[in-house]
GROMACS .gro file of C-alpha atoms in nm:
model
  290
    1MET     CA    1   9.187 -13.897  -0.310
    2LEU     CA    2   9.068 -14.211  -0.130
    3GLN     CA    3   9.087 -14.025   0.202
    4LEU     CA    4   8.871 -13.751   0.052
    5PHE     CA    5   8.620 -14.013  -0.060
    6LEU     CA    6   8.604 -14.164   0.291
    7LYS     CA    7   8.561 -13.818   0.446
    8LEU     CA    8   8.267 -13.753   0.217
    9HIS     CA    9   8.086 -14.070   0.324
   10PHE     CA   10   8.161 -14.010   0.692
   11ALA     CA   11   7.999 -13.667   0.654
   12VAL     CA   12   7.695 -13.833   0.493
   13LEU     CA   13   7.677 -14.078   0.783
   14LEU     CA   14   7.672 -13.787   1.031
   15ALA     CA   15   7.406 -13.612   0.824
   16GLY     CA   16   7.194 -13.927   0.833
   17PHE     CA   17   7.141 -13.878   1.206
   18THR     CA   18   7.043 -13.509   1.196
   19GLY     CA   19   6.685 -13.572   1.085
   20VAL     CA   20   6.626 -13.797   1.386
   21PHE     CA   21   6.670 -13.497   1.616
   22GLY     CA   22   6.371 -13.335   1.451
   23ARG     CA   23   6.161 -13.614   1.599
   24LEU     CA   24   6.345 -13.640   1.932
   25ILE     CA   25   6.337 -13.267   2.012
   26SER     CA   26   5.994 -13.134   2.106
   27TYR     CA   27   6.054 -12.770   2.008
   28ASP     CA   28   5.916 -12.638   1.680
   29ALA     CA   29   6.146 -12.604   1.378
   30PHE     CA   30   6.236 -12.238   1.438
   31ILE     CA   31   6.327 -12.274   1.806
   32LEU     CA   32   6.517 -12.595   1.732
   33VAL     CA   33   6.736 -12.427   1.468
   34PHE     CA   34   6.774 -12.106   1.670
   35ILE     CA   35   6.911 -12.290   1.975
   36ARG     CA   36   7.118 -12.517   1.749
   37PHE     CA   37   7.295 -12.221   1.590
   38SER     CA   38   7.332 -12.041   1.923
   39ILE     CA   39   7.523 -12.338   2.066
   40ALA     CA   40   7.711 -12.416   1.743
   41ALA     CA   41   7.830 -12.057   1.687
   42THR     CA   42   7.958 -12.033   2.045
   43PHE     CA   43   8.116 -12.378   2.040
   44ILE     CA   44   8.299 -12.337   1.709
   45TYR     CA   45   8.438 -11.996   1.804
   46PHE     CA   46   8.591 -12.101   2.136
   47ILE     CA   47   8.718 -12.434   2.006
   48LEU     CA   48   8.889 -12.282   1.703
   49LYS     CA   49   9.019 -11.992   1.911
   50ALA     CA   50   9.177 -12.235   2.156
   51MET     CA   51   9.331 -12.431   1.867
   52HIS     CA   52   9.461 -12.109   1.705
   53LYS     CA   53   9.275 -12.197   1.385
   54LEU     CA   54   9.100 -11.863   1.335
   55LYS     CA   55   9.264 -11.629   1.087
   56LYS     CA   56   9.200 -11.271   0.981
   57PHE     CA   57   8.953 -11.252   0.695
   58PRO     CA   58   8.883 -10.963   0.457
   59VAL     CA   59   8.539 -10.812   0.513
   60ARG     CA   60   8.424 -10.954   0.177
   61HIS     CA   61   8.508 -11.310   0.286
   62LYS     CA   62   8.333 -11.259   0.620
   63ILE     CA   63   8.019 -11.148   0.436
   64HIS     CA   64   8.039 -11.456   0.214
   65GLY     CA   65   8.050 -11.680   0.522
   66ILE     CA   66   7.758 -11.496   0.685
   67ILE     CA   67   7.548 -11.521   0.368
   68THR     CA   68   7.601 -11.897   0.334
   69GLY     CA   69   7.524 -11.936   0.704
   70ALA     CA   70   7.190 -11.759   0.654
   71ILE     CA   71   7.112 -11.988   0.359
   72LEU     CA   72   7.199 -12.289   0.572
   73ALA     CA   73   6.973 -12.171   0.855
   74THR     CA   74   6.682 -12.127   0.613
   75HIS     CA   75   6.737 -12.477   0.477
   76LEU     CA   76   6.741 -12.629   0.826
   77VAL     CA   77   6.425 -12.453   0.944
   78LEU     CA   78   6.240 -12.583   0.638
   79PHE     CA   79   6.398 -12.928   0.675
   80TYR     CA   80   6.282 -12.972   1.035
   81LEU     CA   81   5.944 -12.820   0.953
   82SER     CA   82   5.907 -13.084   0.680
   83ILE     CA   83   5.986 -13.360   0.931
   84LYS     CA   84   5.735 -13.226   1.185
   85LEU     CA   85   5.468 -13.198   0.914
   86SER     CA   86   5.529 -13.553   0.794
   87ASN     CA   87   5.799 -13.784   0.936
   88ILE     CA   88   6.175 -13.841   0.927
   89SER     CA   89   6.164 -14.058   0.617
   90ILE     CA   90   5.968 -13.805   0.410
   91GLY     CA   91   6.165 -13.506   0.536
   92THR     CA   92   6.500 -13.659   0.452
   93VAL     CA   93   6.416 -13.834   0.125
   94THR     CA   94   6.305 -13.508  -0.041
   95LEU     CA   95   6.663 -13.387   0.005
   96ALA     CA   96   6.755 -13.623  -0.278
   97THR     CA   97   6.626 -13.356  -0.517
   98THR     CA   98   6.917 -13.134  -0.408
   99GLY     CA   99   7.113 -13.296  -0.692
  100PHE     CA  100   6.851 -13.179  -0.941
  101PHE     CA  101   6.864 -12.818  -0.822
  102THR     CA  102   7.244 -12.825  -0.804
  103ALA     CA  103   7.281 -12.961  -1.157
  104VAL     CA  104   7.092 -12.654  -1.277
  105LEU     CA  105   7.229 -12.392  -1.038
  106GLU     CA  106   7.600 -12.482  -1.034
  107PRO     CA  107   7.663 -12.406  -1.405
  108LEU     CA  108   7.465 -12.081  -1.372
  109ILE     CA  109   7.627 -11.951  -1.053
  110ILE     CA  110   7.982 -12.089  -1.076
  111LYS     CA  111   7.995 -12.106  -1.458
  112THR     CA  112   8.100 -12.471  -1.462
  113ARG     CA  113   8.047 -12.698  -1.762
  114PHE     CA  114   7.704 -12.859  -1.783
  115ASP     CA  115   7.743 -13.234  -1.730
  116LYS     CA  116   7.496 -13.448  -1.927
  117SER     CA  117   7.543 -13.750  -1.700
  118ASN     CA  118   7.455 -13.534  -1.400
  119PHE     CA  119   7.131 -13.439  -1.576
  120VAL     CA  120   7.045 -13.807  -1.627
  121TYR     CA  121   7.101 -13.874  -1.256
  122THR     CA  122   6.872 -13.586  -1.164
  123LEU     CA  123   6.597 -13.723  -1.387
  124LEU     CA  124   6.611 -14.051  -1.193
  125SER     CA  125   6.582 -13.858  -0.866
  126VAL     CA  126   6.286 -13.655  -0.992
  127LEU     CA  127   6.112 -13.972  -1.114
  128GLY     CA  128   6.167 -14.125  -0.771
  129LEU     CA  129   6.019 -13.816  -0.609
  130PHE     CA  130   5.706 -13.838  -0.826
  131LEU     CA  131   5.655 -14.192  -0.699
  132ILE     CA  132   5.692 -14.070  -0.342
  133PHE     CA  133   5.439 -13.793  -0.414
  134ASN     CA  134   5.182 -14.067  -0.476
  135PHE     CA  135   5.228 -14.151  -0.109
  136ASP     CA  136   4.963 -14.071   0.154
  137THR     CA  137   4.809 -13.726   0.086
  138LYS     CA  138   4.847 -13.623   0.451
  139PHE     CA  139   5.223 -13.600   0.394
  140ARG     CA  140   5.215 -13.387   0.079
  141ILE     CA  141   5.253 -13.056   0.263
  142GLY     CA  142   5.560 -13.200   0.434
  143ILE     CA  143   5.696 -13.312   0.095
  144ALA     CA  144   5.636 -12.966  -0.056
  145VAL     CA  145   5.820 -12.795   0.232
  146GLY     CA  146   6.097 -13.053   0.196
  147LEU     CA  147   6.139 -12.960  -0.171
  148VAL     CA  148   6.190 -12.593  -0.083
  149SER     CA  149   6.435 -12.705   0.185
  150SER     CA  150   6.618 -12.901  -0.083
  151LEU     CA  151   6.645 -12.589  -0.301
  152PHE     CA  152   6.815 -12.400  -0.017
  153SER     CA  153   7.039 -12.701   0.049
  154SER     CA  154   7.151 -12.679  -0.312
  155LEU     CA  155   7.212 -12.304  -0.287
  156PHE     CA  156   7.422 -12.368   0.025
  157ALA     CA  157   7.632 -12.630  -0.156
  158VAL     CA  158   7.686 -12.410  -0.462
  159PHE     CA  159   7.776 -12.096  -0.268
  160ASN     CA  160   8.004 -12.303  -0.044
  161LYS     CA  161   8.188 -12.402  -0.359
  162LYS     CA  162   8.190 -12.045  -0.491
  163PHE     CA  163   8.294 -11.868  -0.173
  164SER     CA  164   8.513 -12.109   0.026
  165TYR     CA  165   8.752 -12.208  -0.255
  166LYS     CA  166   9.116 -12.154  -0.140
  167LYS     CA  167   8.999 -11.990   0.184
  168ASP     CA  168   9.071 -12.121   0.532
  169PRO     CA  169   8.782 -12.365   0.598
  170TYR     CA  170   8.799 -12.333   0.977
  171THR     CA  171   8.756 -11.955   0.977
  172PHE     CA  172   8.498 -11.978   0.703
  173VAL     CA  173   8.272 -12.223   0.888
  174ASN     CA  174   8.306 -12.004   1.199
  175TYR     CA  175   8.149 -11.716   1.006
  176GLN     CA  176   7.887 -11.952   0.865
  177MET     CA  177   7.775 -12.051   1.212
  178PHE     CA  178   7.781 -11.686   1.318
  179GLY     CA  179   7.581 -11.589   1.008
  180GLY     CA  180   7.322 -11.856   1.079
  181PHE     CA  181   7.288 -11.735   1.438
  182VAL     CA  182   7.252 -11.368   1.337
  183PHE     CA  183   6.994 -11.457   1.073
  184MET     CA  184   6.791 -11.659   1.324
  185LEU     CA  185   6.822 -11.377   1.580
  186ILE     CA  186   6.679 -11.129   1.329
  187CYS     CA  187   6.395 -11.369   1.242
  188ALA     CA  188   6.323 -11.417   1.612
  189VAL     CA  189   6.155 -11.076   1.630
  190PRO     CA  190   5.864 -11.154   1.393
  191TYR     CA  191   5.852 -11.510   1.530
  192LEU     CA  192   5.793 -11.384   1.886
  193VAL     CA  193   5.532 -11.136   1.764
  194LEU     CA  194   5.338 -11.407   1.579
  195ASN     CA  195   5.388 -11.682   1.838
  196ASP     CA  196   5.283 -11.598   2.194
  197GLU     CA  197   5.322 -11.950   2.334
  198PRO     CA  198   5.578 -11.972   2.620
  199ILE     CA  199   5.899 -12.166   2.552
  200GLU     CA  200   5.968 -12.436   2.808
  201PHE     CA  201   6.327 -12.553   2.858
  202ARG     CA  202   6.343 -12.928   2.899
  203LYS     CA  203   6.662 -13.104   3.007
  204LEU     CA  204   6.636 -13.385   2.751
  205ASP     CA  205   6.574 -13.138   2.467
  206ILE     CA  206   6.877 -12.933   2.570
  207PHE     CA  207   7.092 -13.246   2.582
  208TYR     CA  208   6.984 -13.343   2.230
  209LEU     CA  209   7.042 -12.988   2.107
  210VAL     CA  210   7.396 -12.975   2.248
  211LEU     CA  211   7.476 -13.305   2.080
  212LEU     CA  212   7.318 -13.187   1.755
  213ALA     CA  213   7.498 -12.851   1.759
  214THR     CA  214   7.845 -12.989   1.835
  215VAL     CA  215   7.895 -13.330   1.673
  216PHE     CA  216   7.624 -13.313   1.407
  217THR     CA  217   7.664 -12.948   1.311
  218VAL     CA  218   8.013 -12.811   1.376
  219LEU     CA  219   8.199 -13.130   1.287
  220LEU     CA  220   7.969 -13.204   0.992
  221TYR     CA  221   7.996 -12.862   0.829
  222LEU     CA  222   8.371 -12.840   0.883
  223LEU     CA  223   8.392 -13.155   0.673
  224VAL     CA  224   8.152 -13.022   0.408
  225VAL     CA  225   8.341 -12.694   0.367
  226GLN     CA  226   8.671 -12.880   0.333
  227LEU     CA  227   8.522 -13.120   0.079
  228SER     CA  228   8.371 -12.838  -0.126
  229GLU     CA  229   8.724 -12.720  -0.209
  230LYS     CA  230   8.807 -13.051  -0.378
  231LEU     CA  231   8.479 -13.187  -0.514
  232SER     CA  232   8.201 -13.035  -0.720
  233ALA     CA  233   7.888 -12.916  -0.542
  234PHE     CA  234   7.690 -13.167  -0.750
  235THR     CA  235   7.906 -13.462  -0.636
  236ILE     CA  236   7.869 -13.364  -0.271
  237SER     CA  237   7.494 -13.303  -0.301
  238LEU     CA  238   7.423 -13.625  -0.487
  239THR     CA  239   7.635 -13.840  -0.254
  240PHE     CA  240   7.438 -13.687   0.032
  241ASN     CA  241   7.137 -13.865  -0.117
  242LEU     CA  242   7.251 -14.153   0.104
  243GLU     CA  243   7.134 -13.948   0.402
  244PRO     CA  244   6.773 -14.073   0.376
  245VAL     CA  245   6.895 -14.435   0.386
  246TYR     CA  246   7.052 -14.391   0.729
  247ALA     CA  247   6.767 -14.172   0.852
  248ILE     CA  248   6.498 -14.417   0.736
  249LEU     CA  249   6.674 -14.713   0.899
  250ILE     CA  250   6.708 -14.525   1.228
  251ALA     CA  251   6.346 -14.409   1.208
  252MET     CA  252   6.234 -14.767   1.152
  253ILE     CA  253   6.427 -14.887   1.456
  254LEU     CA  254   6.338 -14.603   1.694
  255PHE     CA  255   5.992 -14.495   1.577
  256ASN     CA  256   5.852 -14.784   1.367
  257GLU     CA  257   5.805 -14.550   1.070
  258ASN     CA  258   5.804 -14.847   0.833
  259LYS     CA  259   5.436 -14.892   0.928
  260GLU     CA  260   5.364 -14.553   0.765
  261LEU     CA  261   5.543 -14.629   0.435
  262ASN     CA  262   5.412 -14.812   0.128
  263PHE     CA  263   5.543 -14.971  -0.193
  264SER     CA  264   5.536 -14.644  -0.391
  265PHE     CA  265   5.763 -14.483  -0.131
  266TYR     CA  266   6.019 -14.764  -0.141
  267LEU     CA  267   6.018 -14.770  -0.522
  268GLY     CA  268   6.086 -14.397  -0.531
  269VAL     CA  269   6.368 -14.430  -0.279
  270SER     CA  270   6.515 -14.719  -0.481
  271LEU     CA  271   6.536 -14.500  -0.791
  272MET     CA  272   6.710 -14.231  -0.590
  273LEU     CA  273   6.959 -14.487  -0.457
  274ILE     CA  274   7.033 -14.604  -0.812
  275CYS     CA  275   7.117 -14.242  -0.887
  276VAL     CA  276   7.359 -14.236  -0.590
  277PHE     CA  277   7.516 -14.567  -0.698
  278LEU     CA  278   7.584 -14.437  -1.049
  279GLN     CA  279   7.739 -14.119  -0.914
  280ASN     CA  280   7.957 -14.313  -0.668
  281ARG     CA  281   8.085 -14.527  -0.955
  282LYS     CA  282   8.174 -14.206  -1.133
  283ILE     CA  283   8.364 -14.080  -0.827
  284LYS     CA  284   8.551 -14.412  -0.788
  285LYS     CA  285   8.650 -14.405  -1.155
  286HIS     CA  286   8.783 -14.053  -1.103
  287ILE     CA  287   8.984 -14.177  -0.803
  288SER     CA  288   9.132 -14.472  -0.998
  289ASP     CA  289   9.226 -14.244  -1.289
  290ARG     CA  290   9.436 -14.040  -1.053
   0.00000   0.00000   0.00000
């Protein structure tokens, strides 16, 4: 169980770096995610094929993987759009509300028992978000988009739990990446119709995208799918509230974003971190009981 706990926090550490790519890569949110899934879907297929990890799946299970991949792609487009409309700190900290959405959706979709302590944690996160909403008005559109992104992040976590239980996680994440790619490919048609600006391929952007698609996508989501078989979607989502901590620290170092943040923002983040601390204590107690 301790190994599972360490895997969870390593996954959160990887996730903490993903928001930074939204600032480093110059492409808009759609193109960024489209190329990310194109590389990730290709990479995961050939790697798992070479390792003989891919297994035959019933059509129903393949569809489940493709559906969750489409949900993931939607979340990521909105996530990077939130970052580009505001900054890394705002875009990532709104993901803390994933715990709130998951606490409501998990009992409804998976029919799990409603946990009162989880509800208390979500109230702390929501209170923290209200404080952040008092932040500079120019970032409120970014915050609003981030909230919708958080809803899709929660749906991804819940359906991961519902669909991937007792299935081979390697094959499942392969179909997730494929599903995300197909979804983005379908969306590319209206995108190209509405956006007539030419797409320039820059070497540095491609380098960042390859890194993002391999280490920070394939490896990250392999871990998340594996963890979803052992832990509740709420536990995973709430522990991922640590993601903004890493992202904010990196943004401060690389982009001096601390100059854009005020006391209300830090107070809101502090409340969200208290929520994470309480949940981590709950996880550790569960580990010791075993």
